[in-house]
Amino acid sequence: MLLPELQSLAASLGISGTARMRKGELISAITERQGGGAATGTPRPRAEVAAAAALAREEVHAEVRESGERPEAESRPAEQPAAGGTTGRARGRRARAASEASEARAEARPGGAEAGDRAERGDRAERGDRAERGDRAERGDRAERGDRAERGDRAERGDRAERGDRAERGDRAERGDRAERGDRAERGDRAERGDRAERGDRAERGDRAERGDRAERGDRAERGDRAERGQRDNDGDEENEGGGRRGRRSRFRDRRRGRGDRVDGGDGGREPQVSEDDVLVPVAGIIDVLDNYAFVRTTGYLAGPNDVYVSMSQIKRYGLRRGDAITGAVRAAREGEQRRDKYNPLVRLDTINGMEPEEAKRRPEFYRLTPLYPQERLRLESEPHILTTRVIDLVMPIGKGQRALIVSPPKAGKTMVLQAIANAITHNNPECHLMVVLVDERPEEVTDMQRSVKGEVIAATFDRPPQDHTTVAELAIERAKRLVELGHDVVVLLDSVTRLGRSYNLAAPASGRIMSGGIDSTALYPPKRFLGAARNIENGGSLTILATALVETGSMADTVIFEEFKGTGNAELKLDRKIADKRTFPAIDIHPSGTRKEEILLAPEELAIVHKLRKVLHSLDSQAALDLLLDRLKQSRTNIEFLMQIAKSTPGE
């Protein structure tokens, strides 16, 4: 019987304090009460005694059947299957025999008192409980030890083996029950811990497998990404191949695959590949090399929507320089295909400045060429009625490689002077490449220059940002340098260097050192570099620059800019606003105008006559000198004829 049933039975017998009693104590108290109450207690009805006996018998039979039907694998050791089954059946037979004997004794005492029935029931309950405890203890001991089949009283010995040194104590039954419950709890705890350990192990193995799978997938993605993007710079490879946390993060941050291969460092990414079914479209333009990439400006010298992207690896492979004119091919978009790149990349390079790419690698660098004074004259005289160029030839002769400043106040006719010089160069010196660079000019003047000059006109009007002005000027002068490297003669007309200095002052970052007029100390270096490119190259090639400079504008900044550039030129042509106000053109002030080392450009006989002419003109003021010169020029068809007249009319020294 279980402890609650014993407690209820003891309560029915009138035993108090059963809640604090152990199972053994309850059995002893019930036995004593049944033994003592047989003489003094009131007899119970026979039907109640029979019902209690039947209940005890059914409980014993149920326990025996349960022990017989329970699978042997749960409680019996593997090496003793037969012994456990035989013991269970023997125990069941003993329990049934005890029950039948108890019934026989109860029937033999028909006039017995209630105490006899109680004793019989207590005896049955005790024997049933002992059988139950023995069976459970035997099964638990059999599951743990597996070697108890040969022992005699398995219930008692199993209880002793389980409890260790508790065999001498009198509460074996109760402690056996506790041991059974503890064993169950221990087995449950072990099973739970085992289940947890198994789940933890599975989770750990799953986590490891997942991490391994992620690492493998990441490694595959990295290798595929590297294979697609090509060879990167060494620093990027070391960072990504190191397996570090930073490398793994940057591996998936790089989303530039197939997007024009524009990277912010290294060798500029891989070169685009061409397949057999791709349709190639020819392209031509000027290379504009920036910090880590380059573009082919296909619509001029400013950025446009049809520009072609060039990687830094292509720049290094072919030795491309800023200002190179190239021809090549780009991949045409397929029908229905949307281009992910903003600019189409260059897939094939055909020529560089009209040469093969391998031949272009052997060209010299511009700044390694030896500069000389101008030695070959550029004659500007063209038509008899065009007096502007005839006057310039007399007062400021220029040669190939000249660096001249045309100093002009506003409304003095500098634009007409530039147009006359440009047309004279294209007419008299067709071998020279003419470039007219207009910075921060009015749009109508740009149109007029394009229509009146046959050369190349590069312009950025005043309605564009200062960055465009500086970009146009830099790319134009770089283009001129590339032509000089090939041995060509280039003439650049810049209008004006003052506005170019203003643009650099606005576009360049502030250095913290401001000069008079609000001019930054670093803003005038790029315009000086522009003018400094003019030179006559030894053994062929020249770059001639004629730039206008604004004066008398009322701006301190313009005055500072002119003062900075006044000593850089080797020729100067001064225009006078007072002469222009009298409607005399060209409004050239003859006295301050002139050329350094003009004896190199002029023949000795011509130089002597020019000196005589200057002596005569310097005796007059600017207006009278110009009027006299223009009047004599109108009377002659050429400058040679005019100089011969001066030689005849002027006595020799």
XYZ file of C-alpha atoms in Angstrom:
653
model
C 0.000 0.000 0.000
C 1.086 3.542 -0.589
C 1.706 6.088 2.147
C -1.591 7.986 1.604
C -3.573 4.739 1.851
C -1.778 3.809 5.073
C -2.493 7.263 6.461
C -6.183 6.967 5.624
C -6.302 3.482 7.160
C -4.592 4.745 10.317
C -7.022 7.647 10.525
C -9.947 5.231 10.240
C -8.471 3.243 13.136
C -8.310 6.364 15.272
C -4.543 6.855 15.162
C -3.551 10.494 15.499
C -0.415 12.230 14.208
C -0.246 10.204 10.980
C 0.910 13.169 8.898
C 4.335 13.182 10.595
C 4.787 9.383 10.678
C 6.932 7.446 8.293
C 5.696 4.431 6.431
C 7.287 1.930 8.825
C 5.905 3.742 11.829
C 2.435 3.777 10.292
C 2.577 0.028 9.664
C 3.715 -0.613 13.260
C 1.006 1.646 14.676
C -1.674 0.014 12.533
C -0.475 -3.455 13.564
C -0.459 -2.548 17.240
C -3.872 -0.927 17.007
C -5.305 -3.958 15.226
C -3.723 -6.339 17.754
C -4.804 -4.315 20.765
C -8.250 -3.559 19.510
C -9.199 -7.191 18.945
C -10.078 -7.638 22.598
C -11.675 -4.308 23.385
C -12.953 -2.917 20.083
C -16.414 -3.285 18.668
C -16.701 -6.018 16.046
C -17.037 -4.779 12.464
C -19.509 -6.277 10.058
C -18.353 -9.285 8.086
C -19.073 -7.561 4.798
C -16.680 -4.719 5.611
C -13.950 -7.175 6.574
C -14.469 -9.153 3.372
C -14.356 -5.972 1.281
C -11.081 -4.886 2.856
C -9.575 -8.321 2.269
C -10.680 -8.323 -1.348
C -9.211 -4.851 -1.830
C -5.848 -5.923 -0.455
C -5.875 -9.072 -2.572
C -6.623 -7.127 -5.750
C -3.819 -4.685 -5.031
C -1.327 -7.498 -4.533
C -2.481 -9.235 -7.717
C -2.249 -5.981 -9.665
C 1.298 -5.428 -8.486
C 2.249 -8.985 -9.391
C 0.722 -8.673 -12.846
C 2.439 -5.335 -13.378
C 5.786 -6.823 -12.465
C 5.227 -9.763 -14.790
C 4.020 -7.744 -17.751
C 6.610 -4.969 -17.520
C 9.278 -5.306 -20.197
C 12.348 -7.037 -18.893
C 14.684 -4.666 -20.771
C 13.843 -1.719 -18.506
C 14.706 -3.320 -15.147
C 16.632 -6.523 -15.779
C 20.329 -6.683 -16.701
C 21.087 -8.040 -20.129
C 23.081 -11.000 -18.827
C 20.286 -12.363 -16.495
C 16.926 -12.347 -18.312
C 15.602 -15.655 -16.990
C 16.329 -15.111 -13.310
C 14.248 -11.943 -13.098
C 11.195 -13.546 -14.722
C 11.353 -16.610 -12.418
C 11.698 -14.450 -9.337
C 8.689 -12.301 -10.324
C 6.494 -15.373 -10.849
C 7.613 -16.881 -7.532
C 6.833 -13.683 -5.758
C 3.396 -13.545 -7.349
C 2.660 -17.122 -6.235
C 3.752 -16.309 -2.713
C 1.524 -13.242 -2.649
C -1.479 -15.239 -3.878
C -0.797 -17.982 -1.331
C -0.590 -15.434 1.448
C -3.865 -13.901 0.345
C -5.656 -17.251 0.267
C -4.268 -18.160 3.680
C -5.504 -14.878 5.093
C -8.963 -15.492 3.666
C -9.012 -18.982 5.131
C -8.080 -17.652 8.536
C -10.757 -14.999 8.311
C -13.409 -17.575 7.414
C -12.214 -19.938 10.158
C -13.009 -17.291 12.716
C -16.628 -16.501 12.007
C -17.185 -15.054 15.411
C -13.921 -13.182 15.449
C -13.760 -9.643 16.465
C -13.011 -6.664 14.375
C -9.437 -6.709 15.605
C -8.803 -9.983 13.801
C -10.023 -8.568 10.562
C -7.920 -5.513 11.095
C -4.883 -7.620 11.836
C -5.510 -9.663 8.755
C -5.893 -6.558 6.623
C -2.784 -5.007 8.136
C -0.871 -8.206 7.534
C -2.043 -8.295 3.953
C -1.243 -4.637 3.473
C 2.177 -5.084 4.994
C 2.940 -8.128 2.884
C 1.617 -6.412 -0.261
C 3.617 -3.329 0.488
C 6.697 -5.392 1.185
C 6.198 -7.307 -2.047
C 5.742 -4.041 -3.932
C 8.802 -2.468 -2.366
C 10.846 -5.573 -2.927
C 9.790 -5.774 -6.532
C 10.589 -2.112 -7.161
C 13.861 -2.276 -5.281
C 14.803 -5.437 -7.169
C 14.008 -3.849 -10.524
C 15.928 -0.649 -9.633
C 18.863 -2.656 -8.325
C 18.740 -4.926 -11.367
C 18.876 -1.878 -13.674
C 21.849 -0.392 -11.826
C 23.927 -3.362 -10.817
C 22.746 -6.289 -12.905
C 24.200 -8.964 -10.606
C 21.535 -9.583 -8.003
C 19.783 -12.643 -9.459
C 21.718 -15.099 -7.309
C 20.918 -13.430 -4.024
C 18.352 -14.869 -1.624
C 15.908 -12.344 -0.443
C 16.123 -9.869 -3.342
C 13.854 -7.311 -1.829
C 15.830 -7.045 1.431
C 19.275 -7.374 -0.196
C 18.407 -4.986 -2.975
C 17.263 -2.554 -0.324
C 20.546 -3.069 1.563
C 22.688 -2.781 -1.543
C 20.971 0.419 -2.480
C 21.163 2.007 0.946
C 24.682 0.812 1.813
C 25.024 0.884 5.578
C 21.309 1.185 6.344
C 20.606 -2.562 6.721
C 20.639 -2.438 10.525
C 18.064 0.286 10.766
C 14.458 -0.544 11.460
C 12.867 1.680 8.855
C 14.034 -0.231 5.801
C 10.654 -0.178 4.189
C 10.323 3.570 4.397
C 13.895 4.224 3.293
C 13.532 1.708 0.506
C 10.615 3.729 -0.731
C 12.670 6.894 -0.393
C 15.572 5.257 -2.201
C 13.186 4.201 -4.932
C 11.863 7.734 -5.293
C 15.421 9.136 -5.111
C 16.511 6.642 -7.724
C 13.667 7.677 -9.959
C 14.459 11.340 -9.399
C 18.138 10.655 -10.021
C 17.371 8.736 -13.182
C 15.031 11.511 -14.283
C 17.657 14.099 -13.458
C 20.281 12.098 -15.305
C 17.970 11.688 -18.250
C 17.195 15.395 -18.194
C 20.866 16.290 -17.932
C 21.677 13.837 -20.676
C 18.931 15.291 -22.810
C 20.212 18.775 -22.136
C 23.766 17.726 -22.854
C 22.628 16.035 -26.022
C 20.641 19.063 -27.095
C 23.558 21.335 -26.197
C 25.920 19.107 -28.112
C 23.563 19.076 -31.070
C 23.176 22.838 -30.866
C 26.937 23.256 -30.607
C 27.530 20.894 -33.501
C 24.815 22.653 -35.472
C 26.284 26.020 -34.611
C 29.730 24.823 -35.616
C 28.354 23.379 -38.812
C 26.470 26.573 -39.497
C 29.541 28.687 -38.824
C 31.629 26.392 -40.947
C 29.063 26.556 -43.683
C 28.950 30.316 -43.440
C 32.720 30.528 -43.490
C 32.830 28.199 -46.466
C 30.170 30.156 -48.300
C 31.916 33.412 -47.423
C 35.232 32.012 -48.608
C 33.644 30.857 -51.835
C 31.988 34.213 -52.297
C 35.313 35.921 -51.623
C 37.148 33.750 -54.109
C 34.438 34.280 -56.699
C 34.439 37.979 -56.035
C 38.203 38.124 -56.416
C 38.057 36.145 -59.606
C 35.440 38.484 -61.005
C 37.092 41.728 -60.003
C 40.594 40.607 -60.917
C 43.817 41.506 -59.207
C 43.546 44.165 -56.552
C 46.269 46.148 -54.916
C 48.573 44.351 -52.492
C 47.268 46.079 -49.412
C 43.680 45.126 -50.252
C 44.662 41.519 -50.895
C 46.509 41.212 -47.597
C 43.561 42.639 -45.728
C 40.973 40.379 -47.367
C 43.043 37.205 -47.395
C 44.086 37.582 -43.761
C 40.721 36.283 -42.643
C 40.413 39.047 -40.080
C 37.209 40.629 -39.004
C 37.933 43.737 -40.999
C 38.657 41.701 -44.110
C 35.381 39.816 -43.838
C 33.441 43.018 -43.432
C 35.083 44.757 -46.332
C 34.571 41.687 -48.494
C 30.833 42.177 -48.548
C 30.936 45.947 -48.504
C 32.522 46.021 -51.919
C 29.478 46.321 -54.193
C 31.312 47.555 -57.235
C 31.416 44.312 -59.167
C 30.785 45.036 -62.798
C 30.089 48.736 -62.201
C 32.777 50.197 -64.333
C 35.477 48.874 -62.018
C 35.825 52.270 -60.388
C 37.702 51.875 -57.172
C 39.196 54.424 -54.810
C 42.686 53.088 -54.757
C 45.043 50.437 -55.973
C 45.495 49.779 -59.668
C 42.005 50.897 -60.634
C 40.354 47.500 -60.933
C 40.239 44.967 -63.676
C 39.935 45.757 -67.366
C 36.611 44.985 -69.022
C 36.506 41.791 -71.032
C 35.105 41.521 -74.553
C 33.163 38.456 -75.660
C 32.640 37.307 -79.228
C 29.010 38.403 -79.425
C 29.672 41.957 -78.176
C 29.150 44.825 -80.598
C 31.917 47.431 -80.357
C 31.353 51.108 -81.086
C 34.317 53.363 -81.980
C 35.054 56.275 -79.679
C 37.521 59.171 -79.681
C 38.338 61.992 -77.303
C 40.787 63.625 -74.906
C 42.020 61.746 -71.826
C 41.358 63.508 -68.524
C 43.279 61.739 -65.752
C 42.002 62.355 -62.228
C 43.135 60.935 -58.883
C 42.228 57.244 -59.220
C 40.490 57.018 -62.560
C 40.304 58.721 -65.930
C 37.767 59.653 -68.576
C 37.737 60.141 -72.311
C 36.024 63.482 -72.906
C 34.124 62.772 -76.096
C 32.208 66.064 -76.377
C 35.029 68.537 -75.746
C 37.121 69.453 -72.750
C 34.298 69.429 -70.190
C 32.553 66.443 -68.656
C 29.610 65.105 -70.623
C 27.077 62.262 -70.409
C 28.800 60.267 -73.157
C 32.242 60.223 -71.570
C 34.094 56.901 -71.492
C 35.598 55.491 -68.316
C 39.257 54.416 -68.363
C 40.721 52.362 -65.520
C 44.049 53.144 -63.896
C 45.413 49.793 -65.021
C 44.858 50.873 -68.636
C 46.492 54.224 -67.899
C 49.592 52.489 -66.560
C 49.683 49.769 -69.205
C 49.589 52.108 -72.196
C 51.413 55.032 -70.569
C 48.495 57.405 -71.094
C 48.894 61.031 -70.052
C 46.429 63.784 -69.457
C 45.608 65.501 -72.728
C 46.248 62.507 -74.998
C 43.894 62.181 -77.949
C 42.953 58.524 -78.240
C 40.757 56.347 -80.394
C 39.285 53.081 -79.227
C 36.068 51.180 -78.801
C 33.384 50.638 -76.197
C 30.833 47.866 -75.823
C 27.413 48.716 -77.228
C 24.422 47.992 -75.034
C 22.328 45.004 -76.092
C 18.683 45.388 -76.976
C 16.615 45.755 -73.836
C 19.688 45.846 -71.600
C 19.910 48.565 -68.999
C 23.460 49.654 -68.313
C 24.267 49.675 -64.604
C 27.286 51.934 -65.096
C 26.990 55.666 -65.447
C 29.888 55.680 -67.926
C 30.684 53.069 -70.528
C 34.184 51.625 -69.976
C 36.851 51.586 -72.650
C 37.386 48.019 -73.873
C 39.909 48.596 -76.654
C 42.598 51.209 -77.323
C 43.593 51.716 -80.947
C 45.757 54.839 -81.214
C 47.322 57.487 -78.973
C 47.814 60.847 -80.697
C 47.713 59.026 -84.025
C 50.399 56.495 -83.006
C 50.326 52.897 -81.951
C 50.171 52.410 -78.171
C 53.591 50.740 -78.048
C 55.170 53.564 -80.015
C 53.560 56.200 -77.793
C 55.297 54.758 -74.733
C 58.679 55.911 -76.050
C 57.824 59.615 -76.313
C 59.699 62.032 -74.027
C 58.220 63.916 -71.109
C 57.473 67.595 -71.609
C 59.357 68.964 -68.613
C 62.487 67.015 -69.514
C 62.767 68.866 -72.809
C 65.281 71.729 -72.995
C 63.679 75.218 -73.268
C 65.305 77.936 -75.394
C 64.577 81.512 -76.428
C 62.353 81.838 -79.503
C 64.471 81.561 -82.622
C 61.969 81.132 -85.438
C 59.726 84.090 -86.149
C 55.960 83.950 -86.451
C 55.028 86.609 -89.021
C 51.531 87.978 -88.477
C 51.348 90.267 -91.512
C 48.817 88.891 -93.938
C 46.762 91.486 -95.841
C 47.709 95.113 -96.541
C 44.496 96.492 -95.066
C 44.804 94.495 -91.787
C 46.876 97.003 -89.853
C 46.659 95.328 -86.456
C 48.972 92.469 -87.319
C 51.327 94.745 -89.262
C 51.728 97.016 -86.218
C 52.338 94.035 -83.934
C 55.042 92.754 -86.277
C 56.834 96.089 -85.993
C 56.517 96.876 -82.282
C 56.348 93.351 -80.764
C 57.714 90.656 -83.047
C 56.925 87.162 -81.735
C 58.468 83.812 -82.428
C 57.713 80.183 -81.807
C 57.879 79.565 -78.095
C 57.047 83.141 -77.115
C 55.342 83.941 -73.789
C 53.563 87.221 -74.385
C 51.118 89.270 -72.351
C 48.550 91.509 -73.976
C 47.855 94.084 -71.279
C 44.496 95.671 -71.863
C 42.017 97.793 -69.959
C 38.316 97.191 -70.536
C 36.891 98.214 -73.910
C 40.305 98.614 -75.501
C 39.753 96.137 -78.335
C 41.652 93.096 -77.005
C 39.128 90.693 -78.505
C 39.687 92.120 -81.981
C 43.435 91.909 -81.463
C 43.138 88.232 -80.527
C 40.996 87.474 -83.551
C 43.457 89.213 -85.852
C 46.391 87.284 -84.365
C 44.536 83.988 -84.620
C 43.598 84.496 -88.253
C 47.119 85.614 -89.119
C 48.629 82.488 -87.546
C 46.302 80.166 -89.421
C 46.988 82.042 -92.651
C 50.771 82.422 -92.428
C 51.706 79.399 -90.317
C 49.356 76.529 -91.099
C 51.847 74.075 -89.589
C 51.085 75.478 -86.135
C 48.248 74.041 -84.107
C 46.121 76.952 -82.881
C 44.139 76.723 -79.641
C 42.006 79.619 -78.400
C 41.100 79.226 -74.712
C 38.326 81.491 -73.437
C 37.801 81.485 -69.669
C 34.911 83.274 -67.955
C 33.927 85.043 -71.157
C 30.569 86.147 -72.510
C 28.724 83.534 -74.590
C 28.339 85.863 -77.587
C 32.080 86.426 -77.697
C 32.613 82.686 -77.725
C 30.288 82.328 -80.682
C 31.968 85.189 -82.499
C 35.393 83.661 -81.902
C 34.268 80.256 -83.127
C 32.914 81.735 -86.334
C 35.829 84.054 -87.064
C 38.745 81.756 -86.172
C 39.606 78.584 -88.018
C 41.507 77.083 -85.109
C 40.339 75.098 -82.091
C 38.229 77.195 -79.704
C 37.949 75.903 -76.118
C 35.598 77.945 -73.962
C 33.959 78.049 -70.540
C 31.541 80.948 -70.247
C 31.010 83.005 -67.113
C 27.740 81.220 -66.294
C 29.607 78.014 -65.489
C 31.153 77.245 -62.081
C 34.809 78.134 -61.409
C 35.749 74.448 -61.419
C 34.801 74.254 -65.093
C 36.997 77.238 -65.894
C 40.017 75.672 -64.249
C 39.319 72.259 -65.781
C 39.121 73.678 -69.297
C 42.350 75.630 -68.907
C 44.288 72.718 -67.419
C 43.111 70.162 -69.967
C 43.808 72.553 -72.845
C 47.376 73.237 -71.751
C 47.970 69.523 -71.150
C 46.737 68.809 -74.655
C 49.193 71.389 -75.978
C 52.049 69.752 -74.044
C 51.284 66.356 -75.561
C 51.490 67.853 -79.037
C 54.805 69.525 -78.219
C 56.193 66.189 -77.032
C 55.535 64.895 -80.534
C 57.518 67.784 -82.057
C 54.596 70.005 -83.102
C 54.409 73.787 -82.899
C 51.420 74.906 -80.831
C 50.046 78.414 -80.319
C 47.674 79.040 -77.402
C 45.686 82.269 -77.090
C 44.295 82.687 -73.551
C 41.628 85.206 -72.680
C 42.250 85.988 -69.978
C 44.825 85.102 -67.361
C 43.197 87.522 -64.923
C 39.862 85.714 -65.019
C 41.675 82.403 -64.770
C 43.350 83.617 -61.586
C 39.955 84.640 -60.216
C 38.569 81.191 -60.951
C 41.444 79.477 -59.179
C 40.991 81.821 -56.238
C 37.352 80.716 -55.944
C 37.859 77.032 -56.659
C 41.039 76.339 -54.697
C 40.772 75.576 -50.961
C 41.847 78.384 -48.694
C 45.405 78.162 -47.437
C 45.010 80.762 -44.709
C 47.341 83.333 -46.313
C 45.391 86.076 -48.075
C 47.097 88.791 -50.099
C 45.789 92.192 -51.075
C 42.485 92.117 -52.889
C 41.399 88.865 -51.247
C 43.689 86.699 -53.381
C 44.811 83.480 -51.756
C 48.550 82.912 -51.833
C 48.142 79.510 -53.514
C 45.570 80.596 -56.104
C 48.115 82.121 -58.488
C 50.378 79.116 -58.789
C 48.239 77.198 -61.367
C 47.996 80.222 -63.738
C 51.752 80.670 -63.444
C 52.189 77.020 -64.320
C 49.948 77.604 -67.335
C 52.094 80.460 -68.613
C 55.308 78.717 -67.674
C 54.578 75.929 -70.158
C 55.405 78.277 -73.059
C 58.853 77.454 -74.386
C 60.870 76.757 -77.479
C 62.090 73.176 -77.384
C 65.563 72.254 -78.518
C 65.564 69.875 -81.493
C 61.973 70.621 -82.502
C 58.641 71.607 -81.069
C 57.420 74.795 -79.431
C 54.572 76.083 -77.308
C 53.639 79.733 -77.801
C 51.234 81.374 -75.365
C 49.695 84.809 -75.816
C 47.550 85.689 -72.808
C 45.561 88.804 -72.082
C 45.737 90.525 -68.695
C 43.166 93.032 -67.469
C 44.282 96.301 -65.898
C 42.571 99.526 -64.817
C 39.429 97.660 -63.820
C 39.182 99.283 -60.395
C 39.688 95.926 -58.713
C 42.592 95.438 -56.369
C 42.516 91.708 -57.145
C 43.118 92.330 -60.861
C 46.012 94.620 -60.048
C 47.588 91.983 -57.784
C 47.202 89.316 -60.452
C 48.788 91.516 -63.112
C 51.691 92.415 -60.851
C 52.317 88.713 -60.273
C 52.406 87.950 -64.003
C 54.067 91.109 -65.262
C 57.571 89.738 -65.069
C 56.812 86.233 -66.349
C 56.465 87.058 -70.040
C 59.222 87.744 -72.547
C 57.031 89.998 -74.703
C 54.361 92.579 -73.916
C 51.740 94.405 -75.949
C 50.048 97.314 -74.214
C 46.623 98.618 -75.239
C 45.542 102.127 -74.284
C 42.003 103.008 -73.281
C 42.495 106.698 -74.185
C 43.472 105.816 -77.731
C 40.485 103.477 -77.995
C 38.167 106.223 -76.757
C 39.278 108.307 -79.768
C 38.173 105.428 -81.961
C 41.674 104.644 -83.137
C 42.222 100.923 -83.622
C 44.324 99.035 -82.924
C 44.715 101.056 -79.709
C 48.322 99.965 -79.167
C 50.587 101.959 -76.911
C 53.850 101.727 -78.830
C 56.234 102.951 -76.149
C 55.841 100.172 -73.479
C 55.304 97.403 -76.029
C 58.236 95.247 -77.055
C 59.960 91.856 -77.099
C 62.913 90.538 -75.151
C 65.820 89.279 -77.252
C 64.223 90.578 -80.433
C 67.644 90.544 -82.091
C 67.319 86.753 -82.276
C 64.134 87.018 -84.331
C 65.076 89.941 -86.618
C 67.732 90.106 -89.264
C 70.520 92.632 -88.560
C 69.424 94.960 -91.385
C 65.792 94.850 -90.286
C 66.778 95.328 -86.646
C 68.705 98.498 -87.499
C 65.746 99.988 -89.375
C 63.358 99.123 -86.509
C 65.648 100.923 -84.083
C 65.515 104.048 -86.285
C 61.703 103.792 -86.368
C 61.469 103.524 -82.604
C 63.654 106.597 -82.145
C 61.304 108.583 -84.270
C 58.158 107.299 -82.575
C 59.481 107.755 -79.038
C 59.889 111.435 -79.681
C 56.099 111.658 -79.934
C 53.361 110.850 -77.462
C 51.408 107.609 -77.693
C 48.506 108.964 -79.704
C 50.674 110.876 -82.195
C 53.114 108.005 -82.603
C 50.324 105.568 -83.396
C 48.678 107.969 -85.826
C 51.965 108.508 -87.681
C 52.659 104.804 -87.872
C 49.195 103.920 -89.129
C 49.341 106.666 -91.740
C 52.662 105.439 -93.159
C 51.477 101.829 -93.111
C 48.431 102.726 -95.153
C 50.725 104.173 -97.785
C 52.630 100.924 -98.192
C 51.466 97.456 -99.114
C 53.875 95.503 -96.886
C 56.064 96.077 -93.877
C 59.187 95.443 -95.934
C 58.206 98.254 -98.266
C 57.522 100.509 -95.293
C 60.904 99.739 -93.713
C 62.671 100.427 -97.002
C 61.016 103.821 -97.121
C 62.217 104.544 -93.601
C 65.728 103.447 -94.504
C 65.796 105.781 -97.495
C 64.280 108.773 -95.717
C 66.306 108.481 -92.535
C 69.996 109.356 -92.776
C 72.312 106.636 -91.658
C 74.274 106.912 -88.493
